[in-house]
Amino acid sequence: MSTTLETATAARSGKGARDENFPVASHLIHPRHRGAILSFYDFVRAGDDVADHTGLSPERKLELLDGLADALTGAGPADPEAAPLKAELAARGLPPLHALELLDAFRMDARKTRYADWDELIHYCRYSAMPVGRYVLDVHGEDPARVWAASDAICAALQIVNHLQDCGKDFRDLDRVYVPQDALERHGASVAMLGEAKATPQLRAVIRELAERTLTLLDAGAVLPDLIDDLRLSLEIAAIHRLAVVLCRGLLERDPLSEKVHHGKAAFALTALGGITSTLARRPFRGRTVRAQRAGARP
């Protein structure tokens, strides 16, 4: 089926910030920054909904994504999906780079449905996930040289956790497979196994391998809360990091095709609180961590 939609708004799925696996501008974030983050989220969600729309051709998806980009930069007509973020960027003197990079990821989604190896997947995350963390850090005025690398690791990990949790749904609904082909081949698994009601032992082995690699990314990013100047943002990221670690460990044991991997509300709150508490306990000693990071040593 092919449908002509005139604007990105018509492609909206209805999904919002509260439907995400991880907090989006929770009340830990200072009110003066929440609007900038939520406008970014809404713009990105509009682009993501275009890329995931099953009634649009790849060519039409690219046209709508280009329209969002032009509206954001002023190169084309205004768009209600871009206007709030455009205003926030202008007010803060920030460039549209991070949002435009996310649109590049959605263009990939419109044209690409398979990934050969881990490096290809990380390249996708460079555009689909890392700009999110970079934007939030820039909004808070954090030093990119100090925080971007750790943020990139966490953001890539969050993206891959989402991919693994949704691997069956992505395959069934979109014929999109983020699980690298070489990992499937190493364990004797196939793409078709993603369409089953329950993962085979071979596919479970693939998911465990990818979850272990993702835990390595989370380990690399664990230092980020201690590098951030803004306390409230530090606590938000600490909560997200802890939630991601728990989800990733869950993927080592549970089958995302047949079992729930997502947090329940109570577990979500307790896990996030654990991350916040441990970060607060370390806060008096963060100067040592920052100095070690500047010296290029592992804190």
mmCIF file of C-alpha atoms in Angstrom:
data_model
loop_
_atom_site.group_PDB
_atom_site.id
_atom_site.type_symbol
_atom_site.label_atom_id
_atom_site.label_comp_id
_atom_site.label_asym_id
_atom_site.label_seq_id
_atom_site.Cartn_x
_atom_site.Cartn_y
_atom_site.Cartn_z
ATOM 1 C CA MET A 1 0.000 0.000 0.000
ATOM 2 C CA SER A 2 1.217 3.483 -0.796
ATOM 3 C CA THR A 3 -0.337 6.611 0.693
ATOM 4 C CA THR A 4 0.351 10.253 -0.092
ATOM 5 C CA LEU A 5 0.749 12.354 3.055
ATOM 6 C CA GLU A 6 1.213 16.082 2.606
ATOM 7 C CA THR A 7 3.061 16.745 5.872
ATOM 8 C CA ALA A 8 4.999 14.909 8.528
ATOM 9 C CA THR A 9 2.195 15.669 10.990
ATOM 10 C CA ALA A 10 -0.097 13.303 9.110
ATOM 11 C CA ALA A 11 2.382 10.475 9.712
ATOM 12 C CA ARG A 12 2.438 10.898 13.493
ATOM 13 C CA SER A 13 1.937 7.649 15.414
ATOM 14 C CA GLY A 14 0.651 9.231 18.605
ATOM 15 C CA LYS A 15 3.643 7.969 20.561
ATOM 16 C CA GLY A 16 5.050 10.465 23.041
ATOM 17 C CA ALA A 17 7.834 10.953 25.545
ATOM 18 C CA ARG A 18 6.018 8.933 28.210
ATOM 19 C CA ASP A 19 5.990 5.889 25.918
ATOM 20 C CA GLU A 20 9.777 5.621 25.735
ATOM 21 C CA ASN A 21 11.806 2.987 27.573
ATOM 22 C CA PHE A 22 13.956 5.639 29.226
ATOM 23 C CA PRO A 23 13.097 9.011 30.816
ATOM 24 C CA VAL A 24 12.819 12.004 28.492
ATOM 25 C CA ALA A 25 13.357 15.328 30.306
ATOM 26 C CA SER A 26 12.002 14.053 33.618
ATOM 27 C CA HIS A 27 11.434 16.452 36.490
ATOM 28 C CA LEU A 28 15.041 15.928 37.503
ATOM 29 C CA ILE A 29 15.891 18.265 34.626
ATOM 30 C CA HIS A 30 15.698 21.965 35.536
ATOM 31 C CA PRO A 31 12.510 23.596 34.170
ATOM 32 C CA ARG A 32 14.537 26.107 32.162
ATOM 33 C CA HIS A 33 15.916 23.240 30.042
ATOM 34 C CA ARG A 34 12.900 20.937 29.784
ATOM 35 C CA GLY A 35 11.213 22.876 26.987
ATOM 36 C CA ALA A 36 14.316 22.760 24.804
ATOM 37 C CA ILE A 37 14.649 19.006 25.311
ATOM 38 C CA LEU A 38 10.975 18.240 24.753
ATOM 39 C CA SER A 39 10.843 20.327 21.574
ATOM 40 C CA PHE A 40 13.839 18.357 20.308
ATOM 41 C CA TYR A 41 12.124 15.094 21.231
ATOM 42 C CA ASP A 42 8.920 16.114 19.440
ATOM 43 C CA PHE A 43 10.806 17.061 16.281
ATOM 44 C CA VAL A 44 12.740 13.797 16.334
ATOM 45 C CA ARG A 45 9.569 11.797 17.014
ATOM 46 C CA ALA A 46 7.952 13.368 13.941
ATOM 47 C CA GLY A 47 10.892 12.235 11.802
ATOM 48 C CA ASP A 48 10.935 8.777 13.359
ATOM 49 C CA ASP A 49 7.225 8.342 12.691
ATOM 50 C CA VAL A 50 7.794 9.202 9.039
ATOM 51 C CA ALA A 51 10.588 6.631 8.768
ATOM 52 C CA ASP A 52 8.450 3.942 10.418
ATOM 53 C CA HIS A 53 5.228 4.647 8.507
ATOM 54 C CA THR A 54 4.200 1.476 6.704
ATOM 55 C CA GLY A 55 2.026 3.257 4.135
ATOM 56 C CA LEU A 56 4.743 5.466 2.681
ATOM 57 C CA SER A 57 7.215 4.645 -0.054
ATOM 58 C CA PRO A 58 10.917 5.209 0.689
ATOM 59 C CA GLU A 59 10.891 8.106 -1.762
ATOM 60 C CA ARG A 60 7.990 9.833 -0.014
ATOM 61 C CA LYS A 61 9.629 9.321 3.377
ATOM 62 C CA LEU A 62 12.762 11.045 2.104
ATOM 63 C CA GLU A 63 10.703 13.957 0.770
ATOM 64 C CA LEU A 64 8.984 14.457 4.118
ATOM 65 C CA LEU A 65 12.260 14.209 6.026
ATOM 66 C CA ASP A 66 13.837 16.741 3.692
ATOM 67 C CA GLY A 67 10.866 19.014 4.347
ATOM 68 C CA LEU A 68 11.430 18.793 8.098
ATOM 69 C CA ALA A 69 15.105 19.632 7.624
ATOM 70 C CA ASP A 70 14.322 22.618 5.401
ATOM 71 C CA ALA A 71 11.713 23.897 7.841
ATOM 72 C CA LEU A 72 14.185 23.684 10.704
ATOM 73 C CA THR A 73 16.964 25.485 8.875
ATOM 74 C CA GLY A 74 14.727 28.019 7.138
ATOM 75 C CA ALA A 75 15.581 26.690 3.687
ATOM 76 C CA GLY A 76 11.945 25.745 3.051
ATOM 77 C CA PRO A 77 8.382 26.411 4.210
ATOM 78 C CA ALA A 78 7.585 26.447 7.929
ATOM 79 C CA ASP A 79 6.325 23.230 9.497
ATOM 80 C CA PRO A 80 4.509 22.947 12.844
ATOM 81 C CA GLU A 81 6.681 19.967 13.732
ATOM 82 C CA ALA A 82 9.844 22.047 13.371
ATOM 83 C CA ALA A 83 8.704 25.448 14.653
ATOM 84 C CA PRO A 84 9.113 24.869 18.438
ATOM 85 C CA LEU A 85 12.625 23.459 18.092
ATOM 86 C CA LYS A 86 13.609 26.189 15.637
ATOM 87 C CA ALA A 87 12.534 28.781 18.192
ATOM 88 C CA GLU A 88 14.444 27.069 21.024
ATOM 89 C CA LEU A 89 17.608 26.854 18.946
ATOM 90 C CA ALA A 90 17.380 30.523 18.017
ATOM 91 C CA ALA A 91 16.794 31.562 21.626
ATOM 92 C CA ARG A 92 19.842 29.621 22.813
ATOM 93 C CA GLY A 93 22.125 30.314 19.883
ATOM 94 C CA LEU A 94 22.471 26.589 19.138
ATOM 95 C CA PRO A 95 22.940 25.130 15.647
ATOM 96 C CA PRO A 96 20.501 22.557 14.194
ATOM 97 C CA LEU A 97 23.298 20.003 13.664
ATOM 98 C CA HIS A 98 22.143 17.335 16.127
ATOM 99 C CA ALA A 99 18.555 17.345 14.877
ATOM 100 C CA LEU A 100 19.712 17.197 11.260
ATOM 101 C CA GLU A 101 21.940 14.218 12.034
ATOM 102 C CA LEU A 102 18.954 12.374 13.466
ATOM 103 C CA LEU A 103 17.083 13.030 10.226
ATOM 104 C CA ASP A 104 20.044 11.370 8.471
ATOM 105 C CA ALA A 105 19.418 8.281 10.602
ATOM 106 C CA PHE A 106 15.766 8.265 9.569
ATOM 107 C CA ARG A 107 16.838 8.536 5.941
ATOM 108 C CA MET A 108 18.919 5.398 6.545
ATOM 109 C CA ASP A 109 15.816 3.703 7.949
ATOM 110 C CA ALA A 110 13.883 4.642 4.832
ATOM 111 C CA ARG A 111 16.447 2.969 2.580
ATOM 112 C CA LYS A 112 18.232 0.329 4.636
ATOM 113 C CA THR A 113 16.816 -2.712 6.411
ATOM 114 C CA ARG A 114 19.877 -4.863 7.187
ATOM 115 C CA TYR A 115 23.244 -4.355 8.931
ATOM 116 C CA ALA A 116 26.304 -6.411 8.091
ATOM 117 C CA ASP A 117 28.237 -6.159 11.359
ATOM 118 C CA TRP A 118 28.689 -4.347 14.671
ATOM 119 C CA ASP A 119 30.598 -1.471 13.071
ATOM 120 C CA GLU A 120 27.705 -0.780 10.689
ATOM 121 C CA LEU A 121 25.314 -0.801 13.614
ATOM 122 C CA ILE A 122 27.474 1.633 15.581
ATOM 123 C CA HIS A 123 27.651 3.876 12.507
ATOM 124 C CA TYR A 124 23.864 3.938 12.509
ATOM 125 C CA CYS A 125 23.868 4.777 16.236
ATOM 126 C CA ARG A 126 26.248 7.652 15.514
ATOM 127 C CA TYR A 127 23.327 9.346 13.761
ATOM 128 C CA SER A 128 20.282 7.777 15.441
ATOM 129 C CA ALA A 129 21.338 8.039 19.097
ATOM 130 C CA MET A 130 24.544 9.930 19.830
ATOM 131 C CA PRO A 131 23.175 13.333 18.684
ATOM 132 C CA VAL A 132 20.449 13.071 21.348
ATOM 133 C CA GLY A 133 22.943 12.999 24.203
ATOM 134 C CA ARG A 134 25.103 15.654 22.593
ATOM 135 C CA TYR A 135 22.125 17.988 22.230
ATOM 136 C CA VAL A 136 21.043 17.572 25.854
ATOM 137 C CA LEU A 137 24.590 18.232 27.031
ATOM 138 C CA ASP A 138 24.889 21.301 24.789
ATOM 139 C CA VAL A 139 21.611 22.679 26.131
ATOM 140 C CA HIS A 140 23.110 22.450 29.616
ATOM 141 C CA GLY A 141 26.335 24.131 28.527
ATOM 142 C CA GLU A 142 28.534 21.123 29.284
ATOM 143 C CA ASP A 143 32.036 20.844 27.807
ATOM 144 C CA PRO A 144 31.879 18.612 24.692
ATOM 145 C CA ALA A 145 35.548 17.646 25.002
ATOM 146 C CA ARG A 146 34.895 16.262 28.460
ATOM 147 C CA VAL A 147 31.498 14.615 28.098
ATOM 148 C CA TRP A 148 30.682 13.680 24.510
ATOM 149 C CA ALA A 149 32.692 10.440 24.325
ATOM 150 C CA ALA A 150 31.071 8.904 27.416
ATOM 151 C CA SER A 151 27.666 10.164 26.309
ATOM 152 C CA ASP A 152 28.127 8.599 22.867
ATOM 153 C CA ALA A 153 28.790 5.212 24.478
ATOM 154 C CA ILE A 154 25.658 5.403 26.625
ATOM 155 C CA CYS A 155 23.461 6.616 23.786
ATOM 156 C CA ALA A 156 24.635 3.854 21.449
ATOM 157 C CA ALA A 157 23.937 1.336 24.192
ATOM 158 C CA LEU A 158 20.416 2.672 24.760
ATOM 159 C CA GLN A 159 19.714 2.403 21.047
ATOM 160 C CA ILE A 160 20.957 -1.177 20.837
ATOM 161 C CA VAL A 161 18.990 -2.211 23.947
ATOM 162 C CA ASN A 162 15.866 -0.865 22.236
ATOM 163 C CA HIS A 163 16.752 -2.727 19.038
ATOM 164 C CA LEU A 164 17.205 -6.008 20.902
ATOM 165 C CA GLN A 165 13.981 -5.609 22.871
ATOM 166 C CA ASP A 166 12.031 -4.844 19.691
ATOM 167 C CA CYS A 167 13.872 -7.161 17.289
ATOM 168 C CA GLY A 168 10.820 -9.326 16.627
ATOM 169 C CA LYS A 169 8.427 -6.405 16.196
ATOM 170 C CA ASP A 170 10.809 -4.509 13.909
ATOM 171 C CA PHE A 171 11.141 -7.561 11.667
ATOM 172 C CA ARG A 172 7.438 -8.400 11.579
ATOM 173 C CA ASP A 173 6.125 -4.862 11.139
ATOM 174 C CA LEU A 174 8.856 -3.159 9.126
ATOM 175 C CA ASP A 175 11.063 -5.936 7.730
ATOM 176 C CA ARG A 176 13.868 -4.063 9.490
ATOM 177 C CA VAL A 177 16.695 -5.988 11.158
ATOM 178 C CA TYR A 178 19.277 -4.206 13.274
ATOM 179 C CA VAL A 179 20.778 -7.497 14.473
ATOM 180 C CA PRO A 180 24.072 -7.718 12.533
ATOM 181 C CA GLN A 181 24.187 -10.402 9.877
ATOM 182 C CA ASP A 182 27.627 -11.654 10.895
ATOM 183 C CA ALA A 183 26.413 -12.254 14.474
ATOM 184 C CA LEU A 184 23.526 -14.337 13.137
ATOM 185 C CA GLU A 185 25.933 -16.347 11.002
ATOM 186 C CA ARG A 186 28.358 -16.943 13.887
ATOM 187 C CA HIS A 187 25.656 -18.682 15.883
ATOM 188 C CA GLY A 188 23.872 -20.461 13.049
ATOM 189 C CA ALA A 189 20.820 -18.211 13.299
ATOM 190 C CA SER A 190 18.757 -16.628 10.528
ATOM 191 C CA VAL A 191 16.700 -13.499 10.022
ATOM 192 C CA ALA A 192 13.566 -15.645 9.719
ATOM 193 C CA MET A 193 13.975 -16.718 13.352
ATOM 194 C CA LEU A 194 13.067 -13.167 14.396
ATOM 195 C CA GLY A 195 9.529 -13.868 13.190
ATOM 196 C CA GLU A 196 8.991 -16.808 15.518
ATOM 197 C CA ALA A 197 6.909 -16.662 18.700
ATOM 198 C CA LYS A 198 9.909 -17.789 20.730
ATOM 199 C CA ALA A 199 13.621 -17.383 20.098
ATOM 200 C CA THR A 200 15.604 -20.451 19.113
ATOM 201 C CA PRO A 201 18.754 -21.332 21.079
ATOM 202 C CA GLN A 202 20.797 -19.971 18.173
ATOM 203 C CA LEU A 203 19.012 -16.607 18.247
ATOM 204 C CA ARG A 204 19.263 -16.450 22.032
ATOM 205 C CA ALA A 205 23.025 -16.841 21.652
ATOM 206 C CA VAL A 206 23.084 -13.918 19.217
ATOM 207 C CA ILE A 207 21.123 -11.705 21.592
ATOM 208 C CA ARG A 208 23.389 -12.625 24.494
ATOM 209 C CA GLU A 209 26.493 -11.757 22.463
ATOM 210 C CA LEU A 210 25.078 -8.370 21.499
ATOM 211 C CA ALA A 211 23.886 -7.683 25.052
ATOM 212 C CA GLU A 212 27.387 -8.410 26.358
ATOM 213 C CA ARG A 213 28.902 -5.994 23.832
ATOM 214 C CA THR A 214 26.327 -3.418 24.840
ATOM 215 C CA LEU A 215 27.235 -3.815 28.505
ATOM 216 C CA THR A 216 30.793 -2.939 27.485
ATOM 217 C CA LEU A 217 29.485 0.314 26.002
ATOM 218 C CA LEU A 218 27.601 1.038 29.212
ATOM 219 C CA ASP A 219 30.764 0.387 31.193
ATOM 220 C CA ALA A 220 32.587 2.915 29.014
ATOM 221 C CA GLY A 221 29.883 5.480 29.655
ATOM 222 C CA ALA A 222 29.479 4.858 33.381
ATOM 223 C CA VAL A 223 31.740 7.798 34.251
ATOM 224 C CA LEU A 224 29.483 10.343 32.537
ATOM 225 C CA PRO A 225 27.374 11.434 35.560
ATOM 226 C CA ASP A 226 30.571 12.299 37.437
ATOM 227 C CA LEU A 227 31.862 14.428 34.539
ATOM 228 C CA ILE A 228 28.767 16.611 34.281
ATOM 229 C CA ASP A 229 28.683 19.987 36.038
ATOM 230 C CA ASP A 230 24.894 20.275 36.235
ATOM 231 C CA LEU A 231 23.772 18.167 39.214
ATOM 232 C CA ARG A 232 20.229 17.609 38.000
ATOM 233 C CA LEU A 233 21.359 16.401 34.582
ATOM 234 C CA SER A 234 23.975 14.211 36.259
ATOM 235 C CA LEU A 235 21.240 12.485 38.278
ATOM 236 C CA GLU A 236 19.003 12.081 35.216
ATOM 237 C CA ILE A 237 21.790 10.365 33.301
ATOM 238 C CA ALA A 238 22.734 8.225 36.290
ATOM 239 C CA ALA A 239 19.144 6.959 36.463
ATOM 240 C CA ILE A 240 19.048 6.243 32.726
ATOM 241 C CA HIS A 241 22.392 4.449 32.859
ATOM 242 C CA ARG A 242 21.292 2.218 35.723
ATOM 243 C CA LEU A 243 18.021 1.375 33.943
ATOM 244 C CA ALA A 244 19.943 0.481 30.787
ATOM 245 C CA VAL A 245 22.322 -1.811 32.661
ATOM 246 C CA VAL A 246 19.420 -3.689 34.250
ATOM 247 C CA LEU A 247 17.624 -4.051 30.919
ATOM 248 C CA CYS A 248 20.785 -5.196 29.191
ATOM 249 C CA ARG A 249 21.454 -7.815 31.845
ATOM 250 C CA GLY A 250 17.875 -8.937 31.443
ATOM 251 C CA LEU A 251 18.537 -9.597 27.772
ATOM 252 C CA LEU A 252 21.266 -12.035 28.806
ATOM 253 C CA GLU A 253 18.613 -14.167 30.479
ATOM 254 C CA ARG A 254 15.266 -13.431 28.829
ATOM 255 C CA ASP A 255 13.880 -13.946 25.347
ATOM 256 C CA PRO A 256 12.584 -10.660 23.885
ATOM 257 C CA LEU A 257 10.374 -12.574 21.433
ATOM 258 C CA SER A 258 8.341 -14.271 24.155
ATOM 259 C CA GLU A 259 9.152 -12.537 27.452
ATOM 260 C CA LYS A 260 8.763 -9.011 28.764
ATOM 261 C CA VAL A 261 12.113 -7.295 29.189
ATOM 262 C CA HIS A 262 10.793 -3.810 29.991
ATOM 263 C CA HIS A 263 10.695 -2.481 33.529
ATOM 264 C CA GLY A 264 7.475 -2.393 35.506
ATOM 265 C CA LYS A 265 6.715 0.969 37.124
ATOM 266 C CA ALA A 266 7.911 -0.042 40.602
ATOM 267 C CA ALA A 267 11.105 -1.670 39.317
ATOM 268 C CA PHE A 268 11.691 1.313 37.049
ATOM 269 C CA ALA A 269 11.502 3.730 39.972
ATOM 270 C CA LEU A 270 13.664 1.645 42.302
ATOM 271 C CA THR A 271 16.331 1.050 39.675
ATOM 272 C CA ALA A 272 16.477 4.735 38.764
ATOM 273 C CA LEU A 273 16.672 5.665 42.440
ATOM 274 C CA GLY A 274 19.662 3.359 42.851
ATOM 275 C CA GLY A 275 21.525 5.187 40.099
ATOM 276 C CA ILE A 276 20.674 8.564 41.584
ATOM 277 C CA THR A 277 21.725 7.567 45.100
ATOM 278 C CA SER A 278 25.094 6.171 44.055
ATOM 279 C CA THR A 279 25.849 9.281 42.007
ATOM 280 C CA LEU A 280 24.982 11.576 44.903
ATOM 281 C CA ALA A 281 27.293 9.556 47.131
ATOM 282 C CA ARG A 282 30.172 10.064 44.669
ATOM 283 C CA ARG A 283 29.465 13.728 44.004
ATOM 284 C CA PRO A 284 31.874 15.121 46.635
ATOM 285 C CA PHE A 285 34.717 13.255 44.915
ATOM 286 C CA ARG A 286 33.919 14.139 41.280
ATOM 287 C CA GLY A 287 36.890 16.493 41.036
ATOM 288 C CA ARG A 288 39.179 13.466 41.152
ATOM 289 C CA THR A 289 37.191 11.839 38.328
ATOM 290 C CA VAL A 290 37.314 14.957 36.151
ATOM 291 C CA ARG A 291 41.062 15.345 36.683
ATOM 292 C CA ALA A 292 41.656 11.704 35.779
ATOM 293 C CA GLN A 293 39.560 12.080 32.643
ATOM 294 C CA ARG A 294 41.504 15.166 31.584
ATOM 295 C CA ALA A 295 44.747 13.269 32.108
ATOM 296 C CA GLY A 296 43.466 10.471 29.864
ATOM 297 C CA ALA A 297 43.382 7.901 32.645
ATOM 298 C CA ARG A 298 40.520 5.685 33.670
ATOM 299 C CA PRO A 299 39.085 7.100 36.912
#
